[in-house]
Tab-separated table of C-alpha atoms in Angstrom:
chain	number	residue	atom	x	y	z
A	18	MET	CA	0.075	0.129	0.029
A	19	ALA	CA	1.276	3.501	-0.877
A	20	ASP	CA	2.309	5.562	2.076
A	21	LYS	CA	-0.598	8.097	2.797
A	22	SER	CA	1.766	11.108	2.604
A	23	ILE	CA	2.907	10.006	-0.862
A	24	GLN	CA	-0.569	9.633	-2.131
A	25	ASP	CA	-1.545	13.053	-0.523
A	26	HIS	CA	1.424	14.639	-2.296
A	27	ARG	CA	0.222	13.252	-5.694
A	28	LEU	CA	-3.025	14.782	-4.877
A	29	SER	CA	-1.636	18.131	-4.230
A	30	LEU	CA	0.501	18.227	-7.350
A	31	ALA	CA	-2.716	17.339	-9.337
A	32	ARG	CA	-4.731	20.152	-7.534
A	33	ALA	CA	-1.900	22.601	-8.243
A	34	SER	CA	-1.733	21.696	-11.896
A	35	LEU	CA	-5.617	22.086	-12.257
A	36	ARG	CA	-5.437	25.582	-10.456
A	37	GLN	CA	-2.751	26.758	-12.869
A	38	SER	CA	-4.724	25.714	-15.992
A	39	LEU	CA	-7.936	27.413	-14.549
A	40	ALA	CA	-6.051	30.516	-13.832
A	41	ARG	CA	-4.422	30.614	-17.265
A	42	TYR	CA	-7.619	30.287	-19.126
A	43	SER	CA	-9.682	32.525	-17.014
A	44	ASN	CA	-7.381	35.501	-18.064
A	45	LEU	CA	-7.798	35.075	-21.769
A	46	ARG	CA	-7.895	38.581	-23.199
A	47	PRO	CA	-10.478	39.501	-25.731
A	48	SER	CA	-9.351	39.639	-29.487
A	49	LYS	CA	-9.537	42.587	-31.597
A	50	ASN	CA	-11.968	41.091	-34.030
A	51	ASN	CA	-15.280	39.215	-33.837
A	52	SER	CA	-13.809	35.827	-33.182
A	53	ASN	CA	-13.703	36.487	-29.364
A	54	THR	CA	-17.415	35.531	-29.011
A	55	GLU	CA	-16.897	32.337	-31.181
A	56	LEU	CA	-13.840	31.653	-29.067
A	57	ALA	CA	-15.559	31.937	-25.822
A	58	ALA	CA	-18.446	29.698	-26.963
A	59	THR	CA	-15.952	27.177	-28.334
A	60	LEU	CA	-13.919	26.928	-25.128
A	61	GLN	CA	-16.712	26.913	-22.605
A	62	ASN	CA	-17.308	23.053	-22.821
A	63	GLN	CA	-13.647	22.408	-22.233
A	64	LEU	CA	-13.361	25.011	-19.486
A	65	ASP	CA	-16.444	23.436	-17.804
A	66	ILE	CA	-14.631	20.094	-17.883
A	67	LEU	CA	-11.635	21.765	-16.192
A	68	ASN	CA	-13.935	23.227	-13.544
A	69	SER	CA	-15.698	20.069	-12.830
A	70	THR	CA	-12.482	18.044	-12.777
A	71	SER	CA	-10.994	20.422	-10.242
A	72	GLU	CA	-14.066	20.268	-8.169
A	73	LYS	CA	-14.029	16.518	-8.176
A	74	LEU	CA	-10.381	16.476	-7.220
A	75	ASN	CA	-10.882	18.829	-4.284
A	76	GLN	CA	-13.847	16.962	-2.969
A	77	ASN	CA	-11.904	13.643	-3.240
A	78	ILE	CA	-14.722	12.021	-5.309
A	79	ILE	CA	-13.925	8.785	-6.839
A	80	ARG	CA	-16.295	7.657	-9.534
A	81	ILE	CA	-16.917	3.986	-10.334
A	82	ALA	CA	-19.019	3.339	-13.391
A	83	THR	CA	-20.837	0.271	-14.653
A	84	PHE	CA	-20.890	-0.547	-18.343
A	85	GLY	CA	-22.321	-3.451	-20.183
A	86	LEU	CA	-25.275	-4.793	-22.504
A	87	VAL	CA	-28.864	-4.812	-21.314
A	88	SER	CA	-30.113	-7.414	-18.919
A	89	ARG	CA	-26.600	-8.205	-17.596
A	90	GLY	CA	-27.410	-6.817	-14.213
A	91	LYS	CA	-25.541	-3.466	-13.924
A	92	SER	CA	-28.057	-1.810	-11.700
A	93	ALA	CA	-28.424	-4.923	-9.574
A	94	VAL	CA	-24.506	-5.062	-9.043
A	95	LEU	CA	-24.645	-1.531	-7.782
A	96	ASN	CA	-27.623	-2.267	-5.520
A	97	ALA	CA	-25.778	-5.197	-4.077
A	98	LEU	CA	-22.710	-3.061	-3.399
A	99	LEU	CA	-24.940	-0.434	-1.831
A	100	GLY	CA	-26.757	-3.127	0.320
A	101	LYS	CA	-29.998	-1.833	-0.733
A	102	LYS	CA	-32.247	-1.564	-3.771
A	103	ILE	CA	-31.932	2.064	-4.915
A	104	LEU	CA	-31.609	1.642	-8.657
A	105	GLN	CA	-34.528	0.179	-10.399
A	106	THR	CA	-34.294	-3.247	-11.948
A	107	GLY	CA	-36.626	-5.557	-13.741
A	108	PRO	CA	-37.151	-8.428	-16.296
A	109	LEU	CA	-37.680	-5.903	-19.218
A	110	ASN	CA	-34.638	-4.608	-21.128
A	111	GLY	CA	-33.776	-0.953	-20.888
A	112	VAL	CA	-34.908	-0.143	-17.327
A	113	THR	CA	-32.041	2.299	-17.007
A	114	GLN	CA	-32.612	5.119	-19.629
A	115	TRP	CA	-30.023	7.702	-18.452
A	116	PRO	CA	-26.848	7.581	-16.299
A	117	ARG	CA	-27.456	8.097	-12.792
A	118	SER	CA	-24.995	8.292	-9.905
A	119	VAL	CA	-25.398	7.161	-6.176
A	120	ALA	CA	-23.190	7.945	-3.335
A	121	TRP	CA	-21.681	4.832	-1.739
A	122	THR	CA	-20.383	5.218	1.854
A	123	ILE	CA	-17.482	3.103	2.774
A	124	PRO	CA	-14.874	3.237	5.468
A	125	ALA	CA	-12.162	5.840	5.028
A	126	ILE	CA	-9.722	4.898	2.399
A	127	SER	CA	-6.578	5.492	4.656
A	128	GLY	CA	-8.112	4.702	7.981
A	129	THR	CA	-11.136	6.023	10.139
A	130	LYS	CA	-9.107	9.138	11.263
A	131	ASP	CA	-8.429	10.381	7.771
A	132	PRO	CA	-9.472	13.986	7.675
A	133	GLU	CA	-9.826	13.758	3.931
A	134	LYS	CA	-12.261	10.894	3.540
A	135	VAL	CA	-12.615	9.772	-0.056
A	136	GLN	CA	-16.137	9.889	-1.316
A	137	ILE	CA	-17.437	7.239	-3.802
A	138	GLU	CA	-19.945	7.797	-6.447
A	139	LEU	CA	-21.447	4.699	-8.374
A	140	ILE	CA	-22.537	5.456	-11.849
A	141	ASP	CA	-25.264	3.456	-13.564
A	142	THR	CA	-25.520	3.543	-17.275
A	143	PRO	CA	-27.968	2.297	-20.042
A	144	GLY	CA	-27.123	-0.878	-21.924
A	145	ILE	CA	-24.689	-0.320	-24.673
A	146	ASP	CA	-26.949	-2.217	-27.222
A	147	GLU	CA	-29.984	0.124	-26.548
A	148	VAL	CA	-28.151	2.826	-28.574
A	149	GLY	CA	-25.927	2.154	-31.612
A	150	GLY	CA	-23.135	3.320	-33.419
A	151	GLU	CA	-21.947	6.893	-32.768
A	152	VAL	CA	-24.294	7.313	-29.730
A	153	ARG	CA	-22.762	4.201	-28.172
A	154	GLY	CA	-19.224	5.400	-28.786
A	155	ASP	CA	-19.992	8.865	-27.334
A	156	MET	CA	-21.598	7.350	-24.216
A	157	ALA	CA	-18.367	5.119	-23.804
A	158	LYS	CA	-16.090	8.066	-24.086
A	159	GLN	CA	-18.175	10.128	-21.638
A	160	VAL	CA	-18.516	7.265	-19.095
A	161	SER	CA	-14.775	6.459	-19.285
A	162	ARG	CA	-13.831	10.237	-19.100
A	163	GLN	CA	-15.789	10.617	-15.771
A	164	ALA	CA	-14.897	7.386	-14.186
A	165	ASP	CA	-11.932	6.585	-12.047
A	166	LEU	CA	-12.680	2.816	-12.111
A	167	ILE	CA	-15.051	0.926	-14.622
A	168	LEU	CA	-17.042	-2.152	-13.788
A	169	PHE	CA	-17.752	-3.992	-17.028
A	170	VAL	CA	-20.684	-6.348	-16.390
A	171	VAL	CA	-21.249	-9.533	-18.481
A	172	ALA	CA	-23.307	-12.538	-17.714
A	173	GLY	CA	-21.749	-15.340	-19.574
A	174	ASP	CA	-19.572	-15.852	-22.765
A	175	ILE	CA	-18.814	-12.420	-24.051
A	176	THR	CA	-20.409	-11.239	-27.254
A	177	ARG	CA	-18.917	-9.383	-30.105
A	178	THR	CA	-20.732	-6.149	-29.057
A	179	GLU	CA	-19.332	-6.433	-25.566
A	180	TYR	CA	-15.865	-7.221	-26.870
A	181	GLN	CA	-15.811	-4.100	-29.159
A	182	ALA	CA	-17.048	-1.866	-26.247
A	183	LEU	CA	-14.424	-3.438	-23.974
A	184	CYS	CA	-11.670	-2.489	-26.305
A	185	GLU	CA	-13.051	0.978	-26.758
A	186	LEU	CA	-13.150	1.483	-22.946
A	187	GLN	CA	-9.497	0.109	-22.391
A	188	THR	CA	-8.217	2.832	-24.964
A	189	ALA	CA	-9.147	5.320	-22.178
A	190	GLN	CA	-6.430	3.944	-19.956
A	191	LYS	CA	-8.721	3.513	-16.976
A	192	PRO	CA	-8.523	0.664	-14.557
A	193	LEU	CA	-11.186	-1.934	-15.344
A	194	ILE	CA	-12.746	-4.897	-13.498
A	195	LEU	CA	-14.629	-7.437	-15.648
A	196	VAL	CA	-17.648	-8.550	-13.482
A	197	PHE	CA	-18.943	-11.986	-14.425
A	198	ASN	CA	-22.573	-11.560	-13.017
A	199	LYS	CA	-25.517	-14.250	-12.707
A	200	ILE	CA	-23.103	-17.082	-11.793
A	201	ASP	CA	-25.992	-18.634	-9.830
A	202	LEU	CA	-27.565	-19.479	-13.224
A	203	TYR	CA	-24.592	-21.843	-14.221
A	204	PRO	CA	-23.526	-25.042	-12.839
A	205	GLU	CA	-20.027	-25.174	-11.319
A	206	LEU	CA	-18.420	-26.635	-14.420
A	207	ASP	CA	-19.997	-24.293	-16.890
A	208	ARG	CA	-19.234	-21.346	-14.625
A	209	GLN	CA	-15.431	-22.278	-14.519
A	210	THR	CA	-15.412	-22.881	-18.279
A	211	ILE	CA	-16.831	-19.281	-18.992
A	212	TYR	CA	-14.428	-17.807	-16.313
A	213	LYS	CA	-11.389	-19.412	-18.173
A	214	SER	CA	-12.792	-18.200	-21.469
A	215	LEU	CA	-12.965	-14.661	-20.119
A	216	GLN	CA	-9.317	-15.006	-18.709
A	217	ASN	CA	-8.178	-16.083	-22.285
A	218	LEU	CA	-9.769	-12.958	-23.628
A	219	GLY	CA	-7.160	-10.646	-21.956
A	220	ASN	CA	-4.318	-12.888	-23.211
A	221	ASN	CA	-5.686	-13.169	-26.775
A	222	SER	CA	-2.919	-12.424	-29.175
A	223	GLU	CA	-5.368	-11.675	-32.122
A	224	ASP	CA	-6.585	-8.177	-32.423
A	225	LEU	CA	-10.086	-6.814	-32.850
A	226	ALA	CA	-10.876	-3.749	-35.142
A	227	ALA	CA	-13.706	-1.682	-33.433
A	228	ASP	CA	-15.015	-0.799	-36.937
A	229	GLY	CA	-14.750	-4.322	-38.036
A	230	VAL	CA	-17.508	-5.759	-35.813
A	231	LYS	CA	-21.011	-5.730	-37.363
A	232	ASP	CA	-24.157	-5.530	-35.433
A	233	GLN	CA	-25.550	-8.861	-36.924
A	234	ALA	CA	-22.742	-10.661	-35.205
A	235	ASP	CA	-23.572	-9.247	-31.836
A	236	SER	CA	-25.267	-12.426	-30.580
A	237	GLU	CA	-22.261	-14.502	-31.559
A	238	ASN	CA	-20.142	-15.431	-28.453
A	239	LEU	CA	-16.391	-15.017	-28.224
A	240	SER	CA	-14.692	-18.003	-26.682
A	241	SER	CA	-11.777	-20.260	-27.146
A	242	ASN	CA	-13.645	-21.930	-29.943
A	243	ASN	CA	-14.650	-18.861	-31.517
A	244	PRO	CA	-11.876	-16.529	-31.145
A	245	SER	CA	-11.914	-12.630	-32.024
A	246	PRO	CA	-11.336	-11.790	-35.643
A	247	LYS	CA	-7.984	-10.741	-36.953
A	248	SER	CA	-7.344	-7.128	-37.511
A	249	THR	CA	-4.560	-4.700	-38.140
A	250	LYS	CA	-5.415	-2.584	-34.903
A	251	ASN	CA	-3.764	-3.354	-31.671
A	252	ASN	CA	-6.647	-2.608	-29.349
A	253	HIS	CA	-7.452	-5.960	-27.759
A	254	PRO	CA	-8.238	-6.338	-24.088
A	255	LYS	CA	-5.303	-6.980	-21.895
A	256	SER	CA	-4.490	-7.951	-18.287
A	257	LEU	CA	-8.207	-8.094	-17.277
A	258	GLU	CA	-9.174	-8.488	-13.623
A	259	ILE	CA	-12.220	-10.857	-13.483
A	260	VAL	CA	-14.551	-11.219	-10.511
A	261	MET	CA	-17.651	-13.486	-10.302
A	262	VAL	CA	-20.727	-12.421	-8.602
A	263	ALA	CA	-24.487	-13.153	-8.210
A	264	ALA	CA	-25.896	-9.518	-7.649
A	265	GLU	CA	-29.504	-10.602	-7.569
A	266	PRO	CA	-29.718	-14.402	-7.441
A	267	ALA	CA	-32.961	-16.061	-8.850
A	268	PRO	CA	-35.538	-16.890	-6.280
A	269	MET	CA	-35.497	-20.401	-4.908
A	270	GLN	CA	-38.535	-22.485	-3.865
A	271	VAL	CA	-38.121	-23.588	-0.274
A	272	ARG	CA	-40.080	-26.125	1.645
A	273	ILE	CA	-41.547	-24.894	5.013
A	274	GLU	CA	-42.825	-27.348	7.695
A	275	TRP	CA	-45.224	-25.757	10.227
A	276	PRO	CA	-45.771	-26.714	13.737
A	277	ASP	CA	-49.193	-28.200	12.960
A	278	GLY	CA	-47.526	-30.431	10.526
A	279	SER	CA	-48.670	-28.645	7.408
A	280	ILE	CA	-46.144	-28.180	4.444
A	281	THR	CA	-46.068	-25.184	2.269
A	282	HIS	CA	-43.626	-23.953	-0.505
A	283	GLU	CA	-42.589	-20.443	-0.880
A	284	TRP	CA	-40.120	-18.543	-3.072
A	285	GLU	CA	-37.223	-16.844	-1.356
A	286	SER	CA	-34.445	-14.667	-2.907
A	287	PRO	CA	-30.872	-15.885	-1.714
A	288	PRO	CA	-28.681	-13.009	-0.532
A	289	PRO	CA	-26.324	-11.442	-3.123
A	290	GLN	CA	-22.799	-12.896	-3.682
A	291	ILE	CA	-20.990	-9.684	-3.819
A	292	ASP	CA	-18.255	-9.955	-1.226
A	293	GLU	CA	-15.438	-10.778	-3.749
A	294	LEU	CA	-16.286	-7.703	-5.779
A	295	LYS	CA	-16.456	-5.389	-2.730
A	296	GLN	CA	-13.153	-6.750	-1.398
A	297	THR	CA	-11.431	-6.178	-4.859
A	298	ILE	CA	-12.641	-2.557	-4.974
A	299	PHE	CA	-11.803	-1.931	-1.314
A	300	THR	CA	-8.275	-3.245	-1.862
A	301	ILE	CA	-7.844	-0.985	-5.067
A	302	LEU	CA	-9.063	2.010	-3.175
A	303	ASN	CA	-7.096	1.443	-0.033
A	304	ARG	CA	-3.910	0.835	-1.925
A	305	GLU	CA	-4.081	3.467	-4.697
A	306	GLY	CA	-7.420	5.395	-4.597
A	307	ARG	CA	-5.726	8.872	-4.229
A	308	SER	CA	-3.296	7.997	-6.948
A	309	LEU	CA	-5.998	7.055	-9.452
A	310	LEU	CA	-7.968	10.044	-8.493
A	311	ALA	CA	-5.020	12.242	-9.246
A	312	LEU	CA	-3.889	10.597	-12.449
A	313	ASN	CA	-7.455	10.490	-13.986
A	314	ALA	CA	-8.091	14.013	-13.161
A	315	LEU	CA	-4.711	14.979	-14.661
A	316	MET	CA	-5.526	12.993	-17.914
A	317	GLU	CA	-8.947	14.466	-18.251
A	318	ALA	CA	-7.567	18.024	-17.730
A	319	ARG	CA	-4.731	17.192	-20.164
A	320	ASP	CA	-7.156	16.368	-22.919
A	321	ALA	CA	-9.247	19.557	-22.175
A	322	GLU	CA	-6.375	21.809	-22.216
A	323	ALA	CA	-5.123	20.239	-25.516
A	324	ASN	CA	-8.382	20.873	-27.043
A	325	ILE	CA	-8.546	24.434	-25.906
A	326	ALA	CA	-5.035	25.065	-27.308
A	327	HIS	CA	-6.027	23.622	-30.616
A	328	GLN	CA	-9.294	25.667	-30.793
A	329	ILE	CA	-7.464	28.788	-29.908
A	330	LEU	CA	-4.910	28.312	-32.627
A	331	LYS	CA	-7.605	27.605	-35.113
A	332	LEU	CA	-9.835	30.566	-34.310
A	333	ARG	CA	-6.970	32.922	-34.169
A	334	HIS	CA	-5.197	31.643	-37.236
A	335	THR	CA	-5.762	34.743	-39.357
A	336	GLU	CA	-4.374	37.042	-36.735
A	337	ALA	CA	-1.424	34.822	-36.193
A	338	GLU	CA	-0.669	34.694	-39.867
A	339	ASP	CA	-0.838	38.579	-40.220
A	340	LEU	CA	1.510	38.800	-37.066
A	341	ILE	CA	4.086	36.412	-38.567
A	342	TRP	CA	4.067	38.058	-41.862
A	343	GLN	CA	4.393	41.524	-40.130
A	344	PHE	CA	7.394	40.456	-38.272
A	345	ALA	CA	8.803	38.760	-41.404
A	346	LYS	CA	8.296	42.218	-43.304
A	347	TYR	CA	9.877	44.331	-40.836
A	348	LYS	CA	12.720	41.979	-40.108
A	349	ALA	CA	13.626	41.505	-43.755
A	350	LEU	CA	13.611	45.344	-44.170
A	351	ALA	CA	15.891	45.964	-41.119
A	352	VAL	CA	18.342	43.182	-41.999
A	353	GLY	CA	18.385	44.117	-45.734
A	354	LEU	CA	19.072	47.869	-44.976
A	355	ASN	CA	21.531	47.362	-42.092
A	356	PRO	CA	25.139	47.491	-43.293
A	357	ILE	CA	26.813	46.088	-40.159
A	358	ALA	CA	27.179	42.348	-39.912
A	359	PHE	CA	27.001	41.789	-36.315
A	360	LEU	CA	23.798	43.942	-35.993
A	361	ASP	CA	22.088	41.619	-38.444
A	362	VAL	CA	22.639	38.659	-36.358
A	363	MET	CA	21.713	40.285	-33.008
A	364	GLY	CA	18.497	42.072	-34.657
A	365	ALA	CA	17.447	38.839	-36.372
A	366	THR	CA	17.482	36.854	-33.123
A	367	VAL	CA	15.778	39.513	-31.049
A	368	ALA	CA	12.950	39.774	-33.631
A	369	ASP	CA	12.355	36.090	-33.671
A	370	LEU	CA	12.163	35.948	-29.876
A	371	ALA	CA	9.911	38.904	-29.930
A	372	LEU	CA	7.625	37.021	-32.489
A	373	ILE	CA	7.487	33.929	-30.196
A	374	ARG	CA	6.492	36.235	-27.306
A	375	SER	CA	3.851	37.993	-29.318
A	376	LEU	CA	2.356	34.635	-30.528
A	377	SER	CA	2.271	33.416	-27.000
A	378	ARG	CA	0.347	36.618	-25.871
A	379	LEU	CA	-1.984	36.419	-28.903
A	380	TYR	CA	-2.992	32.844	-28.067
A	381	GLY	CA	-2.958	33.291	-24.211
A	382	LEU	CA	-0.698	30.182	-24.022
A	383	PRO	CA	2.506	29.928	-22.081
A	384	MET	CA	5.928	29.530	-23.590
A	385	THR	CA	7.537	27.434	-20.788
A	386	GLY	CA	11.178	26.672	-20.483
A	387	TYR	CA	10.508	23.092	-21.814
A	388	GLU	CA	8.690	24.449	-24.797
A	389	ALA	CA	11.391	27.016	-25.485
A	390	GLY	CA	14.135	24.459	-25.259
A	391	LYS	CA	12.173	22.130	-27.626
A	392	LEU	CA	11.286	25.015	-29.918
A	393	TRP	CA	14.963	26.053	-30.454
A	394	GLN	CA	16.111	22.484	-30.731
A	395	THR	CA	13.517	21.910	-33.575
A	396	ILE	CA	14.515	25.314	-35.293
A	397	PHE	CA	18.197	24.334	-35.334
A	398	SER	CA	17.646	20.651	-36.410
A	399	SER	CA	14.723	20.742	-38.878
A	400	ALA	CA	13.645	24.255	-39.856
A	401	GLY	CA	16.923	25.326	-38.221
A	402	GLY	CA	18.687	24.712	-41.609
A	403	VAL	CA	17.003	27.945	-42.782
A	404	LEU	CA	17.895	29.774	-39.582
A	405	LEU	CA	21.372	28.693	-39.767
A	406	GLY	CA	21.697	29.747	-43.463
A	407	GLU	CA	20.129	33.116	-42.297
A	408	LEU	CA	22.676	33.483	-39.582
A	409	GLY	CA	25.532	32.596	-41.781
A	410	SER	CA	24.418	34.914	-44.480
A	411	SER	CA	24.120	37.774	-41.884
A	412	PHE	CA	27.767	37.381	-41.315
A	413	LEU	CA	28.909	36.773	-44.826
A	414	LEU	CA	26.497	39.000	-46.641
A	415	GLY	CA	26.522	41.581	-43.998
A	416	PHE	CA	30.309	41.809	-44.288
A	417	GLY	CA	29.691	42.167	-48.056
A	418	LYS	CA	27.408	45.065	-47.459
A	419	SER	CA	29.945	46.458	-45.028
A	420	ALA	CA	32.534	46.325	-47.608
A	421	ALA	CA	30.268	47.948	-50.275
A	422	ILE	CA	29.767	50.804	-47.924
A	423	ALA	CA	33.400	51.075	-47.052
A	424	ALA	CA	34.465	50.749	-50.669
A	425	PRO	CA	32.265	53.076	-52.859
A	426	GLN	CA	33.994	51.740	-56.057
A	427	ILE	CA	32.204	48.414	-55.539
A	428	GLY	CA	28.955	50.084	-56.285
A	429	PHE	CA	25.313	50.323	-55.064
A	430	SER	CA	24.163	47.436	-57.237
A	431	THR	CA	26.387	45.112	-55.265
A	432	PHE	CA	24.995	46.415	-52.071
A	433	ALA	CA	21.370	46.067	-53.208
A	434	GLY	CA	21.950	42.577	-54.469
A	435	VAL	CA	23.262	41.369	-51.265
A	436	ALA	CA	20.602	43.257	-49.141
A	437	VAL	CA	17.720	41.685	-51.274
A	438	THR	CA	19.249	38.209	-50.858
A	439	GLN	CA	19.813	38.516	-47.148
A	440	ALA	CA	16.280	40.184	-46.550
A	441	SER	CA	14.578	37.216	-48.380
A	442	LEU	CA	16.451	34.593	-46.107
A	443	ALA	CA	15.629	36.676	-43.019
A	444	ALA	CA	11.849	36.820	-43.869
A	445	TYR	CA	11.675	33.053	-44.571
A	446	GLY	CA	13.630	32.227	-41.407
A	447	THR	CA	11.129	34.253	-39.430
A	448	TYR	CA	8.203	32.397	-41.060
A	449	ALA	CA	9.897	29.255	-40.195
A	450	VAL	CA	10.317	30.320	-36.594
A	451	GLY	CA	6.630	31.379	-36.335
A	452	ARG	CA	5.375	27.995	-37.615
A	453	ALA	CA	7.472	26.184	-35.143
A	454	ALA	CA	6.376	28.387	-32.352
A	455	GLN	CA	2.682	27.600	-33.149
A	456	VAL	CA	3.407	23.922	-33.031
A	457	TYR	CA	5.012	24.056	-29.680
A	458	LEU	CA	2.621	26.496	-28.183
A	459	GLU	CA	-0.299	24.046	-28.969
A	460	LYS	CA	1.401	20.823	-28.152
A	461	GLY	CA	3.494	21.896	-25.314
A	462	CYS	CA	0.787	23.659	-23.136
A	463	THR	CA	0.693	20.572	-20.925
A	464	TRP	CA	4.267	20.541	-20.060
A	465	GLY	CA	6.490	22.856	-18.099
A	466	PRO	CA	6.193	23.407	-14.353
A	467	LEU	CA	2.943	21.833	-12.991
A	468	GLY	CA	1.869	21.000	-16.466
A	469	GLN	CA	-0.424	17.767	-16.548
A	470	ASP	CA	2.058	15.796	-18.696
A	471	THR	CA	4.880	16.883	-16.277
A	472	VAL	CA	2.994	15.871	-13.257
A	473	ILE	CA	1.784	12.672	-14.711
A	474	GLN	CA	5.372	11.589	-15.488
A	475	GLU	CA	6.525	12.469	-11.896
A	476	ILE	CA	3.632	10.359	-10.482
A	477	LEU	CA	4.404	7.436	-12.598
A	478	GLY	CA	8.087	7.600	-11.681
A	479	THR	CA	7.048	6.807	-8.040
A	480	ILE	CA	4.360	4.209	-8.578
A	481	GLU	CA	4.589	1.201	-6.538
A	482	ARG	CA	4.872	-2.284	-8.122
A	483	ASP	CA	1.885	-4.680	-7.971
A	484	THR	CA	-0.621	-1.977	-8.390
A	485	ILE	CA	-3.189	-1.478	-11.011
A	486	VAL	CA	-1.583	1.768	-12.010
A	487	HIS	CA	1.677	-0.046	-12.377
A	488	ARG	CA	0.065	-2.499	-14.853
A	489	LEU	CA	-1.455	0.588	-16.821
A	490	GLN	CA	1.944	2.310	-16.605
A	491	GLN	CA	3.061	1.632	-20.223
A	492	ASP	CA	-0.289	2.821	-21.592
A	493	LEU	CA	-0.364	6.044	-19.325
A	494	LYS	CA	3.299	6.924	-19.949
A	495	ILE	CA	3.811	9.783	-22.354
A	496	GLY	CA	6.501	9.062	-24.962
A	497	LYS	CA	9.131	11.670	-25.753
A	498	LYS	CA	8.039	14.389	-28.148
A	499	ASN	CA	9.338	14.485	-31.600
């Protein structure tokens, strides 16, 4: 189990990261044209996500969501966990029409004296086969975005629709428990066979393309005798944690002998078999609940902030282009007319730095030390060929201009030719710098001090072995930027 102080430190880092993001975008300055209204409307949804994520983090709310087909017993599983029937269940398909959350009171995650007791919300969702195609995909994304832990409920051999949804949910990089419900309906031998089949699902080396599954095949079960179809996409389920439950066992007829010797038969509902699932959830929450809360909040905020940056660059594209070409024009004029070589280099560098700063202000996005380093690395390696040529020409051609001024016999035509060549290189160099700056302002907004990617990397670097986060670490880890 992670030390409480370590998990609290991870929560503190995540909260600080969210506060920084909210402060950054709450201070977006109005634009000089009519795009500001459009910008505010476009960003509102993502800003709402940042606000709700920050609030969830500050209140220590861990969300556990169920997902699965109709009649798999999702609502019954949550009722069994709650210990009382709060969510409606029934024999008809589609009893749950809309997602609904219910508070679940359990012992404090780190002990009864924990001043920051974690709150649990259980989220019930409609069956994934009640809605189709795009709607189902959107629901999966929304549920996985909000949830810190997902309970995927099945009631036997998994179908192709379930397999597809399971693959989609796992791309969200959230911890997931596969709940095999209604085990009371199966003999012990059949129950174990299905359990082994579900275990093989996570170890299946063949891939399933989400878009390669057809609705008419939904009723076909996937088992060791009917494996998942081959595909070029690598999104099959992996390292599944499977728990068997009977959330709402079928009523049993019991024989009752009365004192007068009479015998009657009545139907009784056995108690739920839910203890194994409860224990699994308690173990995860006690061991790494705060870490899960911090990481999921950071990933949600990272996606929202990346969307915000993308929309800002898109809506302020015209202004940015005008700004880049304005700098390119004045820089070309200054470099071309300046006869002193050393001042060419200094002026060109200062102009490019001023352009980067101006773009950062225009977008309202920070240029952190991380981004600045990556930006100049990119300029000097890829687009840097142009800049190096520009710097080289500043010395060589600049000296040529200086020589033309110092020796009038060389002639004005020589000076003009050198100036035009140097000005052209300077303008193109500025354009390359502006383009590179746009890329790193957009993609680097989640890095830097307290950036979401930075904090995620720091947390993952201290994750304990044999935890559910450790098993997800390779999926959660952010690769090095190109």
